[in-house]
Amino acid sequence: MVTPMTLAEELAPAPRRPQLVPDDHVIVLFGATGDLARRKLLPGLYRLAKAGLLPERFRIVATSRGPMSDEEFRSFSYQAVTQFTRVIPDEDDWNVFAATFSYVDATTGDTLASAVEAAEQAIGRSPRRLHYLSVPPAAAPGIIQMLAATGLAERARVIMEKPFGSDLQTARTLNQTVHDALTEEQIFRIDHFLGKETVQNILAFRFANPIFDLIWNRHFVDHVQLDVPETLSIGTRAEFYEATGAFRDMIVTHLLQVLGFVAMEPPNSLDADAIVHETCKVFEAIAPLRPEDVVRGQYRGYLDAAGVATDSQTETFVALRAFVDNERWRGVPFYLRTGKCLAEGRHVVTILMRGPQHSLLGPEVAAQPRELVFDLGEPGSISTRFLVKAPGPTMRLAPAPFAFRYDDSFLISNQLEAYERLIHDAMLGDRTLFTRSDGIERLWAASAPVLDDPPPLDPYEPGSWGPRAIDALIAPRRWHLPERP
Protein backbone atom coordinates (compact mmCIF):
# COMPACT_ATOMS: atom_id res chain seq x y z
CA MET A 1 0.00 0.00 0.00
CA VAL A 2 1.38 3.41 -0.99
CA THR A 3 0.80 6.24 1.50
CA PRO A 4 -0.26 9.48 -0.26
CA MET A 5 2.28 12.28 0.04
CA THR A 6 1.34 15.43 1.88
CA LEU A 7 1.40 18.74 0.04
CA ALA A 8 4.64 19.82 1.68
CA GLU A 9 6.31 16.50 0.80
CA GLU A 10 5.30 16.89 -2.82
CA LEU A 11 6.44 20.50 -3.09
CA ALA A 12 9.53 20.56 -0.89
CA PRO A 13 12.78 20.44 -2.89
CA ALA A 14 14.88 19.38 0.11
CA PRO A 15 14.48 17.57 3.45
CA ARG A 16 12.46 19.59 5.94
CA ARG A 17 13.76 20.53 9.36
CA PRO A 18 11.03 19.55 11.85
CA GLN A 19 11.60 22.58 14.11
CA LEU A 20 10.68 24.85 11.17
CA VAL A 21 7.46 23.05 10.27
CA PRO A 22 4.40 24.56 11.98
CA ASP A 23 1.60 22.50 13.48
CA ASP A 24 -1.38 21.67 11.27
CA HIS A 25 -3.27 24.88 10.43
CA VAL A 26 -6.35 26.39 8.91
CA ILE A 27 -5.27 29.75 7.50
CA VAL A 28 -8.12 32.24 7.17
CA LEU A 29 -7.26 35.04 4.78
CA PHE A 30 -9.49 38.09 5.26
CA GLY A 31 -9.43 40.53 2.34
CA ALA A 32 -8.27 37.69 0.10
CA THR A 33 -8.96 39.52 -3.18
CA GLY A 34 -7.28 42.76 -2.11
CA ASP A 35 -4.03 44.25 -3.35
CA LEU A 36 -1.87 43.02 -0.47
CA ALA A 37 -3.16 39.47 -0.80
CA ARG A 38 -2.57 39.51 -4.54
CA ARG A 39 0.93 41.00 -4.41
CA LYS A 40 2.35 39.43 -1.26
CA LEU A 41 0.23 36.96 0.69
CA LEU A 42 -0.86 34.47 -1.97
CA PRO A 43 2.56 34.38 -3.66
CA GLY A 44 4.17 34.15 -0.23
CA LEU A 45 2.06 31.18 0.83
CA TYR A 46 2.92 29.39 -2.39
CA ARG A 47 6.66 30.01 -1.89
CA LEU A 48 6.42 28.76 1.70
CA ALA A 49 4.76 25.61 0.42
CA LYS A 50 7.50 25.14 -2.17
CA ALA A 51 10.14 25.57 0.54
CA GLY A 52 8.50 22.97 2.79
CA LEU A 53 7.74 25.58 5.46
CA LEU A 54 3.96 25.21 5.64
CA PRO A 55 2.38 22.57 7.87
CA GLU A 56 2.13 18.99 6.71
CA ARG A 57 -1.65 19.38 6.70
CA PHE A 58 -3.29 22.73 6.12
CA ARG A 59 -6.19 24.43 4.42
CA ILE A 60 -6.61 28.05 3.33
CA VAL A 61 -10.04 29.62 3.73
CA ALA A 62 -10.23 32.83 1.71
CA THR A 63 -12.87 35.42 2.42
CA SER A 64 -13.67 38.81 0.95
CA ARG A 65 -16.61 40.90 -0.13
CA GLY A 66 -18.37 39.60 -3.22
CA PRO A 67 -19.33 36.16 -4.50
CA MET A 68 -16.71 33.87 -6.00
CA SER A 69 -16.51 30.11 -6.45
CA ASP A 70 -13.60 28.03 -5.19
CA GLU A 71 -12.39 27.55 -8.75
CA GLU A 72 -12.62 31.26 -9.51
CA PHE A 73 -10.52 32.05 -6.47
CA ARG A 74 -7.95 29.41 -7.44
CA SER A 75 -7.70 31.05 -10.86
CA PHE A 76 -7.33 34.47 -9.18
CA SER A 77 -4.57 33.05 -6.97
CA TYR A 78 -2.74 31.48 -9.92
CA GLN A 79 -2.67 34.82 -11.70
CA ALA A 80 -1.33 36.50 -8.55
CA VAL A 81 1.42 33.93 -8.09
CA THR A 82 2.54 34.00 -11.72
CA GLN A 83 2.52 37.81 -11.84
CA PHE A 84 4.29 38.55 -8.59
CA THR A 85 6.71 35.63 -8.27
CA ARG A 86 7.54 35.79 -11.98
CA VAL A 87 7.46 32.00 -12.02
CA ILE A 88 5.06 29.72 -13.85
CA PRO A 89 4.20 27.04 -11.27
CA ASP A 90 4.55 23.43 -12.24
CA GLU A 91 1.05 22.20 -13.07
CA ASP A 92 1.10 19.26 -10.67
CA ASP A 93 2.57 21.37 -7.86
CA TRP A 94 -0.02 24.06 -8.40
CA ASN A 95 -2.94 21.64 -8.44
CA VAL A 96 -1.84 20.17 -5.10
CA PHE A 97 -1.45 23.64 -3.56
CA ALA A 98 -4.66 25.07 -5.03
CA ALA A 99 -6.66 22.11 -3.72
CA THR A 100 -6.19 23.52 -0.21
CA PHE A 101 -8.22 26.65 -1.07
CA SER A 102 -11.85 27.34 -0.39
CA TYR A 103 -13.62 30.68 -0.72
CA VAL A 104 -16.50 32.15 1.25
CA ASP A 105 -18.24 35.49 0.79
CA ALA A 106 -17.72 37.70 3.84
CA THR A 107 -21.38 37.86 4.76
CA THR A 108 -21.82 36.48 8.26
CA GLY A 109 -19.61 35.01 10.92
CA ASP A 110 -21.65 31.80 10.89
CA THR A 111 -20.92 31.29 7.20
CA LEU A 112 -17.21 31.68 7.80
CA ALA A 113 -17.30 29.46 10.88
CA SER A 114 -18.93 26.69 8.81
CA ALA A 115 -16.20 27.01 6.16
CA VAL A 116 -13.47 26.82 8.80
CA GLU A 117 -15.14 23.78 10.39
CA ALA A 118 -15.22 22.02 7.01
CA ALA A 119 -11.53 22.79 6.48
CA GLU A 120 -10.68 21.45 9.93
CA GLN A 121 -12.61 18.23 9.28
CA ALA A 122 -10.62 17.77 6.08
CA ILE A 123 -7.40 18.03 8.08
CA GLY A 124 -8.54 16.03 11.09
CA ARG A 125 -7.89 16.47 14.80
CA SER A 126 -7.85 20.06 16.10
CA PRO A 127 -5.55 22.19 13.95
CA ARG A 128 -4.43 25.66 14.88
CA ARG A 129 -6.02 28.68 13.24
CA LEU A 130 -4.18 31.64 11.75
CA HIS A 131 -6.37 34.62 10.85
CA TYR A 132 -4.68 37.17 8.60
CA LEU A 133 -6.59 40.48 8.61
CA SER A 134 -5.62 42.03 5.28
CA VAL A 135 -8.38 44.61 5.63
CA PRO A 136 -8.74 48.38 6.16
CA PRO A 137 -8.09 49.43 9.78
CA ALA A 138 -11.75 50.34 10.33
CA ALA A 139 -12.80 46.75 9.59
CA ALA A 140 -10.42 45.09 12.05
CA PRO A 141 -12.37 45.62 15.34
CA GLY A 142 -15.55 44.11 13.91
CA ILE A 143 -13.67 41.07 12.64
CA ILE A 144 -11.98 40.57 16.00
CA GLN A 145 -15.34 40.70 17.77
CA MET A 146 -16.79 38.25 15.24
CA LEU A 147 -13.94 35.80 15.85
CA ALA A 148 -14.73 35.83 19.57
CA ALA A 149 -18.51 35.53 19.07
CA THR A 150 -18.23 32.53 16.72
CA GLY A 151 -15.54 30.65 18.64
CA LEU A 152 -13.01 31.17 15.85
CA ALA A 153 -10.66 32.89 18.31
CA GLU A 154 -10.01 29.54 20.00
CA ARG A 155 -6.68 27.87 19.10
CA ALA A 156 -6.04 30.97 17.01
CA ARG A 157 -3.39 33.54 16.27
CA VAL A 158 -4.31 36.78 14.52
CA ILE A 159 -2.06 38.83 12.23
CA MET A 160 -3.10 42.48 12.14
CA GLU A 161 -1.99 44.99 9.51
CA LYS A 162 -0.98 48.59 10.23
CA PRO A 163 -1.83 51.25 11.16
CA PHE A 164 -2.63 50.29 14.75
CA GLY A 165 -4.79 53.30 15.54
CA SER A 166 -4.31 56.86 14.38
CA ASP A 167 -3.27 58.41 17.71
CA LEU A 168 -2.85 57.39 21.33
CA GLN A 169 -6.56 57.28 22.15
CA THR A 170 -7.57 55.23 19.10
CA ALA A 171 -4.65 52.87 19.69
CA ARG A 172 -5.79 52.32 23.27
CA THR A 173 -9.36 51.74 22.14
CA LEU A 174 -8.23 49.24 19.49
CA ASN A 175 -6.00 47.41 21.97
CA GLN A 176 -8.88 47.18 24.43
CA THR A 177 -11.18 45.75 21.76
CA VAL A 178 -8.54 43.21 20.80
CA HIS A 179 -7.77 42.24 24.41
CA ASP A 180 -11.47 41.73 25.14
CA ALA A 181 -11.42 38.91 22.57
CA LEU A 182 -7.82 37.66 22.54
CA THR A 183 -4.78 37.42 24.75
CA GLU A 184 -1.75 39.53 23.83
CA GLU A 185 0.12 36.32 22.96
CA GLN A 186 -2.44 35.61 20.21
CA ILE A 187 -1.91 38.97 18.47
CA PHE A 188 0.77 39.46 15.82
CA ARG A 189 0.94 43.11 14.71
CA ILE A 190 2.85 42.90 11.47
CA ASP A 191 5.44 45.35 10.18
CA HIS A 192 7.03 43.92 7.05
CA PHE A 193 10.12 46.11 7.54
CA LEU A 194 11.07 43.98 10.54
CA GLY A 195 10.85 40.84 8.39
CA LYS A 196 13.67 42.00 6.13
CA GLU A 197 16.87 39.97 6.42
CA THR A 198 19.07 43.05 6.81
CA VAL A 199 16.99 44.46 9.69
CA GLN A 200 17.48 41.19 11.53
CA ASN A 201 21.14 41.24 10.55
CA ILE A 202 21.56 44.49 12.50
CA LEU A 203 21.24 42.32 15.61
CA ALA A 204 23.55 39.60 14.33
CA PHE A 205 26.15 42.07 13.08
CA ARG A 206 26.26 43.95 16.34
CA PHE A 207 25.92 41.25 18.99
CA ALA A 208 27.94 38.54 17.24
CA ASN A 209 30.84 40.90 16.52
CA PRO A 210 32.01 42.62 19.73
CA ILE A 211 34.23 45.08 17.85
CA PHE A 212 31.07 46.79 16.60
CA ASP A 213 29.06 46.50 19.80
CA LEU A 214 31.87 48.34 21.60
CA ILE A 215 31.37 51.45 19.43
CA TRP A 216 27.54 51.27 19.34
CA ASN A 217 26.98 54.26 21.61
CA ARG A 218 27.09 58.05 21.96
CA HIS A 219 30.84 58.13 22.52
CA PHE A 220 31.51 56.94 18.97
CA VAL A 221 28.30 57.58 17.00
CA ASP A 222 27.68 61.11 15.74
CA HIS A 223 24.17 60.51 14.38
CA VAL A 224 21.94 57.91 12.73
CA GLN A 225 19.86 58.28 9.56
CA LEU A 226 16.88 56.11 8.60
CA ASP A 227 15.87 56.79 5.00
CA VAL A 228 12.89 55.35 3.16
CA PRO A 229 12.30 57.56 0.11
CA GLU A 230 9.84 56.33 -2.51
CA THR A 231 9.53 57.28 -6.16
CA LEU A 232 5.86 56.27 -6.34
CA SER A 233 2.94 58.65 -5.95
CA ILE A 234 -0.11 57.73 -3.89
CA GLY A 235 -1.61 56.15 -7.02
CA THR A 236 -5.14 54.93 -6.34
CA ARG A 237 -4.75 55.00 -2.54
CA ALA A 238 -6.14 58.51 -1.99
CA GLU A 239 -8.85 57.36 0.43
CA PHE A 240 -6.30 55.61 2.65
CA TYR A 241 -3.66 58.29 2.35
CA GLU A 242 -5.98 61.22 3.06
CA ALA A 243 -6.97 59.56 6.33
CA THR A 244 -3.43 58.57 7.25
CA GLY A 245 -0.59 60.61 5.73
CA ALA A 246 3.10 59.84 5.68
CA PHE A 247 3.66 60.38 9.42
CA ARG A 248 1.08 57.84 10.57
CA ASP A 249 1.71 55.48 7.64
CA MET A 250 5.50 55.33 7.80
CA ILE A 251 7.05 57.03 10.83
CA VAL A 252 5.07 55.49 13.69
CA THR A 253 4.57 52.09 12.12
CA HIS A 254 7.84 51.48 10.27
CA LEU A 255 10.77 53.79 10.90
CA LEU A 256 10.43 54.09 14.67
CA GLN A 257 10.12 50.30 14.82
CA VAL A 258 13.44 49.95 12.98
CA LEU A 259 14.92 52.58 15.31
CA GLY A 260 14.01 50.22 18.16
CA PHE A 261 16.21 47.51 16.64
CA VAL A 262 19.10 49.89 15.99
CA ALA A 263 19.10 51.44 19.47
CA MET A 264 18.20 48.49 21.72
CA GLU A 265 20.34 47.34 24.63
CA PRO A 266 21.82 43.83 24.46
CA PRO A 267 18.99 41.44 25.37
CA ASN A 268 19.46 38.65 27.90
CA SER A 269 18.92 36.17 25.07
CA LEU A 270 17.73 36.15 21.48
CA ASP A 271 14.33 34.74 22.29
CA ALA A 272 11.21 36.69 21.40
CA ASP A 273 10.31 38.04 24.83
CA ALA A 274 13.82 39.37 25.48
CA ILE A 275 14.10 41.17 22.13
CA VAL A 276 10.60 42.65 22.25
CA HIS A 277 11.25 43.79 25.83
CA GLU A 278 14.40 45.65 24.78
CA THR A 279 12.77 47.35 21.79
CA CYS A 280 9.91 48.50 24.02
CA LYS A 281 12.50 49.98 26.41
CA VAL A 282 13.83 52.03 23.50
CA PHE A 283 10.31 53.27 22.75
CA GLU A 284 9.95 54.31 26.39
CA ALA A 285 13.18 56.29 26.12
CA ILE A 286 12.24 58.19 22.94
CA ALA A 287 11.80 61.83 23.92
CA PRO A 288 8.46 63.37 22.86
CA LEU A 289 8.79 64.52 19.27
CA ARG A 290 8.72 68.30 18.89
CA PRO A 291 6.96 70.09 16.03
CA GLU A 292 10.05 72.25 15.50
CA ASP A 293 12.03 69.04 14.83
CA VAL A 294 9.68 67.92 12.05
CA VAL A 295 9.40 68.94 8.39
CA ARG A 296 6.17 68.06 6.60
CA GLY A 297 5.88 68.27 2.83
CA GLN A 298 3.38 67.66 0.06
CA TYR A 299 4.42 67.01 -3.53
CA ARG A 300 3.07 69.33 -6.19
CA GLY A 301 0.24 67.61 -7.98
CA TYR A 302 -1.05 65.73 -4.93
CA LEU A 303 -4.12 67.99 -4.75
CA ASP A 304 -5.01 67.02 -8.33
CA ALA A 305 -5.25 63.29 -7.55
CA ALA A 306 -8.72 61.75 -7.60
CA GLY A 307 -10.16 61.51 -4.09
CA VAL A 308 -7.90 64.20 -2.58
CA ALA A 309 -9.53 67.28 -1.05
CA THR A 310 -8.62 70.50 -2.85
CA ASP A 311 -7.44 72.03 0.43
CA SER A 312 -5.86 68.86 1.82
CA GLN A 313 -3.29 69.30 4.59
CA THR A 314 -2.15 65.68 4.34
CA GLU A 315 1.62 65.31 4.21
CA THR A 316 3.29 63.08 1.62
CA PHE A 317 6.76 63.68 3.11
CA VAL A 318 8.16 63.72 6.63
CA ALA A 319 11.66 64.33 7.96
CA LEU A 320 12.32 64.55 11.67
CA ARG A 321 14.91 64.55 14.41
CA ALA A 322 14.39 62.20 17.35
CA PHE A 323 16.36 61.48 20.50
CA VAL A 324 16.61 58.37 22.66
CA ASP A 325 17.04 59.68 26.19
CA ASN A 326 19.11 56.97 27.86
CA GLU A 327 22.71 56.46 28.88
CA ARG A 328 23.75 54.84 25.59
CA TRP A 329 22.25 57.38 23.18
CA ARG A 330 21.76 60.64 25.08
CA GLY A 331 22.51 63.56 22.74
CA VAL A 332 22.76 61.47 19.56
CA PRO A 333 20.19 62.62 16.96
CA PHE A 334 18.28 60.07 14.90
CA TYR A 335 17.16 61.57 11.59
CA LEU A 336 14.20 59.89 9.86
CA ARG A 337 13.11 60.70 6.32
CA THR A 338 10.40 59.24 4.10
CA GLY A 339 8.08 60.45 1.36
CA LYS A 340 6.36 59.92 -1.96
CA CYS A 341 7.48 61.08 -5.41
CA LEU A 342 11.11 61.46 -4.37
CA ALA A 343 14.26 61.13 -6.46
CA GLU A 344 15.06 57.54 -5.60
CA GLY A 345 13.56 54.54 -3.86
CA ARG A 346 15.74 53.19 -1.03
CA HIS A 347 15.48 51.53 2.39
CA VAL A 348 18.67 52.44 4.27
CA VAL A 349 19.97 52.75 7.84
CA THR A 350 23.22 54.73 8.07
CA ILE A 351 25.25 55.03 11.27
CA LEU A 352 27.67 57.97 11.05
CA MET A 353 30.66 57.67 13.36
CA ARG A 354 32.46 60.54 15.03
CA GLY A 355 35.76 61.65 13.51
CA PRO A 356 39.02 61.69 15.46
CA GLN A 357 39.82 64.76 17.51
CA HIS A 358 43.12 65.00 15.66
CA SER A 359 45.00 62.92 13.16
CA LEU A 360 48.70 62.30 12.70
CA LEU A 361 48.00 61.81 9.00
CA GLY A 362 46.54 65.21 8.25
CA PRO A 363 43.22 67.11 8.44
CA GLU A 364 41.85 65.38 5.31
CA VAL A 365 41.69 62.15 7.34
CA ALA A 366 39.41 63.71 9.94
CA ALA A 367 37.18 64.99 7.15
CA GLN A 368 36.59 61.55 5.63
CA PRO A 369 33.05 60.17 6.16
CA ARG A 370 32.80 57.23 8.52
CA GLU A 371 29.57 55.47 7.86
CA LEU A 372 28.20 52.02 8.47
CA VAL A 373 25.39 51.33 5.99
CA PHE A 374 22.62 48.76 6.24
CA ASP A 375 20.76 48.62 2.93
CA LEU A 376 17.38 47.08 3.75
CA GLY A 377 16.40 46.51 0.13
CA GLU A 378 16.20 43.06 -1.36
CA PRO A 379 18.47 41.15 -1.17
CA GLY A 380 20.25 43.63 1.14
CA SER A 381 23.80 44.54 2.11
CA ILE A 382 26.06 45.93 4.84
CA SER A 383 28.91 48.20 3.85
CA THR A 384 31.47 50.69 5.10
CA ARG A 385 34.72 52.32 3.97
CA PHE A 386 38.10 52.65 5.56
CA LEU A 387 41.32 54.45 4.67
CA VAL A 388 44.43 52.61 3.51
CA LYS A 389 47.81 53.69 2.21
CA ALA A 390 47.76 53.95 -1.54
CA PRO A 391 50.70 52.26 -3.28
CA GLY A 392 53.56 54.66 -3.89
CA PRO A 393 56.54 56.40 -2.29
CA THR A 394 54.50 58.78 -0.10
CA MET A 395 51.97 58.35 2.70
CA ARG A 396 48.95 59.02 0.51
CA LEU A 397 45.65 57.69 1.81
CA ALA A 398 42.79 56.33 -0.25
CA PRO A 399 39.34 54.99 0.70
CA ALA A 400 38.73 51.27 0.34
CA PRO A 401 35.28 49.67 0.26
CA PHE A 402 34.27 46.92 2.64
CA ALA A 403 30.94 45.32 1.79
CA PHE A 404 28.78 42.28 2.41
CA ARG A 405 26.01 41.52 -0.05
CA TYR A 406 23.56 38.70 0.37
CA ASP A 407 23.56 37.81 -3.31
CA ASP A 408 27.37 37.59 -3.36
CA SER A 409 27.68 35.56 -0.17
CA PHE A 410 24.68 33.25 0.06
CA LEU A 411 22.22 31.41 -2.13
CA ILE A 412 19.51 34.04 -1.99
CA SER A 413 16.92 31.64 -3.40
CA ASN A 414 16.79 30.39 0.21
CA GLN A 415 15.96 33.90 1.47
CA LEU A 416 12.39 34.43 2.53
CA GLU A 417 10.73 37.69 1.64
CA ALA A 418 9.54 39.77 4.58
CA TYR A 419 5.89 38.71 4.51
CA GLU A 420 6.84 35.07 4.05
CA ARG A 421 9.13 35.16 7.06
CA LEU A 422 6.53 36.85 9.25
CA ILE A 423 3.66 34.54 8.25
CA HIS A 424 5.90 31.57 9.01
CA ASP A 425 6.93 33.06 12.37
CA ALA A 426 3.27 33.63 13.30
CA MET A 427 2.42 30.00 12.57
CA LEU A 428 5.31 28.94 14.82
CA GLY A 429 4.17 31.41 17.49
CA ASP A 430 7.48 33.32 17.32
CA ARG A 431 6.76 36.95 18.29
CA THR A 432 10.34 38.25 17.92
CA LEU A 433 9.58 40.50 14.95
CA PHE A 434 6.13 41.65 16.05
CA THR A 435 5.09 44.62 18.14
CA ARG A 436 3.60 44.60 21.64
CA SER A 437 0.57 46.71 22.57
CA ASP A 438 2.43 48.86 25.10
CA GLY A 439 5.13 49.58 22.52
CA ILE A 440 2.52 50.80 20.04
CA GLU A 441 0.87 53.04 22.63
CA ARG A 442 4.21 54.48 23.69
CA LEU A 443 5.10 55.48 20.10
CA TRP A 444 1.75 57.23 19.70
CA ALA A 445 2.34 59.02 23.01
CA ALA A 446 5.78 60.21 21.84
CA SER A 447 4.19 61.41 18.59
CA ALA A 448 1.33 63.30 20.27
CA PRO A 449 2.96 66.78 20.24
CA VAL A 450 3.36 66.60 16.45
CA LEU A 451 -0.12 65.21 15.86
CA ASP A 452 -1.66 67.87 18.10
CA ASP A 453 0.29 70.76 16.56
CA PRO A 454 1.61 69.69 13.13
CA PRO A 455 4.08 72.03 11.46
CA PRO A 456 2.95 73.67 8.19
CA LEU A 457 3.25 71.92 4.87
CA ASP A 458 6.11 72.77 2.52
CA PRO A 459 5.51 71.97 -1.15
CA TYR A 460 8.18 70.08 -3.10
CA GLU A 461 8.69 69.06 -6.68
CA PRO A 462 8.17 65.42 -7.72
CA GLY A 463 11.54 63.81 -8.35
CA SER A 464 13.32 66.01 -5.78
CA TRP A 465 14.51 65.08 -2.29
CA GLY A 466 11.67 66.92 -0.58
CA PRO A 467 11.29 70.41 0.90
CA ARG A 468 14.39 72.59 1.23
CA ALA A 469 13.70 72.99 4.96
CA ILE A 470 15.16 69.53 5.60
CA ASP A 471 18.68 70.92 5.11
CA ALA A 472 18.23 73.32 8.03
CA LEU A 473 16.84 70.47 10.14
CA ILE A 474 20.02 68.40 9.86
CA ALA A 475 22.60 71.23 9.65
CA PRO A 476 25.55 71.31 10.13
CA ARG A 477 25.30 67.72 9.06
CA ARG A 478 23.90 66.76 5.68
CA TRP A 479 21.39 64.32 4.27
CA HIS A 480 22.84 61.68 2.05
CA LEU A 481 22.12 58.24 0.74
CA PRO A 482 25.29 56.18 0.35
CA GLU A 483 25.95 54.60 -3.00
CA ARG A 484 24.98 50.98 -3.36
CA PRO A 485 27.98 48.74 -2.70
Short mmCIF file of N, CA, C and O in Angstrom, two decimals, residues 15 49 83 88 120 131 150 185 191 218 231 241 254 274 279 322 325 392 416-417 427 478-479:
data_model
loop_
_atom_site.label_atom_id
_atom_site.label_comp_id
_atom_site.label_asym_id
_atom_site.label_seq_id
_atom_site.Cartn_x
_atom_site.Cartn_y
_atom_site.Cartn_z
N PRO A 15 15.01 18.05 2.17
CA PRO A 15 14.48 17.57 3.45
C PRO A 15 14.09 18.72 4.36
O PRO A 15 14.78 19.73 4.44
N ALA A 49 5.07 26.99 0.72
CA ALA A 49 4.76 25.61 0.42
C ALA A 49 5.88 24.95 -0.37
O ALA A 49 6.31 23.83 -0.09
N GLN A 83 2.16 36.41 -11.61
CA GLN A 83 2.52 37.81 -11.84
C GLN A 83 3.57 38.31 -10.86
O GLN A 83 4.51 39.01 -11.25
N ILE A 88 6.23 30.51 -13.46
CA ILE A 88 5.06 29.72 -13.85
C ILE A 88 5.09 28.43 -13.05
O ILE A 88 6.00 27.60 -13.23
N GLU A 120 -11.28 22.19 8.82
CA GLU A 120 -10.68 21.45 9.93
C GLU A 120 -11.03 19.97 9.85
O GLU A 120 -10.20 19.10 10.16
N HIS A 131 -5.52 33.65 11.54
CA HIS A 131 -6.37 34.62 10.85
C HIS A 131 -5.51 35.80 10.41
O HIS A 131 -4.90 36.47 11.25
N THR A 150 -18.00 33.80 17.42
CA THR A 150 -18.23 32.53 16.72
C THR A 150 -17.34 31.40 17.21
O THR A 150 -17.44 30.27 16.72
N GLU A 185 -0.71 37.32 23.61
CA GLU A 185 0.12 36.32 22.96
C GLU A 185 -0.49 35.82 21.66
O GLU A 185 0.21 35.24 20.82
N ASP A 191 4.73 44.27 10.85
CA ASP A 191 5.44 45.35 10.18
C ASP A 191 6.45 44.68 9.26
O ASP A 191 7.45 44.12 9.73
N ARG A 218 26.94 56.61 22.17
CA ARG A 218 27.09 58.05 21.96
C ARG A 218 28.55 58.52 21.95
O ARG A 218 28.84 59.61 21.45
N THR A 231 9.75 56.56 -4.92
CA THR A 231 9.53 57.28 -6.16
C THR A 231 8.05 57.30 -6.55
O THR A 231 7.62 58.14 -7.34
N TYR A 241 -4.72 57.33 2.05
CA TYR A 241 -3.66 58.29 2.35
C TYR A 241 -4.21 59.57 2.96
O TYR A 241 -3.59 60.15 3.87
N HIS A 254 6.66 52.11 10.85
CA HIS A 254 7.84 51.48 10.27
C HIS A 254 9.15 52.02 10.84
O HIS A 254 9.91 51.29 11.46
N ALA A 274 12.69 38.52 25.13
CA ALA A 274 13.82 39.37 25.48
C ALA A 274 14.02 40.48 24.45
O ALA A 274 14.26 41.65 24.81
N THR A 279 13.25 46.33 22.73
CA THR A 279 12.77 47.35 21.79
C THR A 279 11.74 48.24 22.46
O THR A 279 11.73 49.47 22.23
N ALA A 322 14.85 62.83 16.12
CA ALA A 322 14.39 62.20 17.35
C ALA A 322 15.58 61.90 18.24
O ALA A 322 16.72 61.78 17.77
N ASP A 325 16.51 59.08 24.96
CA ASP A 325 17.04 59.68 26.19
C ASP A 325 17.42 58.59 27.18
O ASP A 325 16.74 58.34 28.17
N GLY A 392 52.73 53.56 -3.43
CA GLY A 392 53.56 54.66 -3.89
C GLY A 392 54.57 55.07 -2.85
O GLY A 392 54.58 54.56 -1.71
N LEU A 416 13.82 34.16 2.51
CA LEU A 416 12.39 34.43 2.53
C LEU A 416 12.16 35.92 2.39
O LEU A 416 12.89 36.73 2.96
N GLU A 417 11.14 36.30 1.65
CA GLU A 417 10.73 37.69 1.64
C GLU A 417 10.09 38.02 2.98
O GLU A 417 9.71 37.14 3.76
N MET A 427 2.88 31.38 12.44
CA MET A 427 2.42 30.00 12.57
C MET A 427 3.21 29.24 13.63
O MET A 427 2.68 28.35 14.30
N ARG A 478 24.59 66.75 6.96
CA ARG A 478 23.90 66.76 5.68
C ARG A 478 23.18 65.44 5.46
O ARG A 478 23.57 64.40 5.96
N TRP A 479 22.09 65.52 4.71
CA TRP A 479 21.39 64.32 4.27
C TRP A 479 22.18 63.67 3.15
O TRP A 479 22.71 64.34 2.27
#
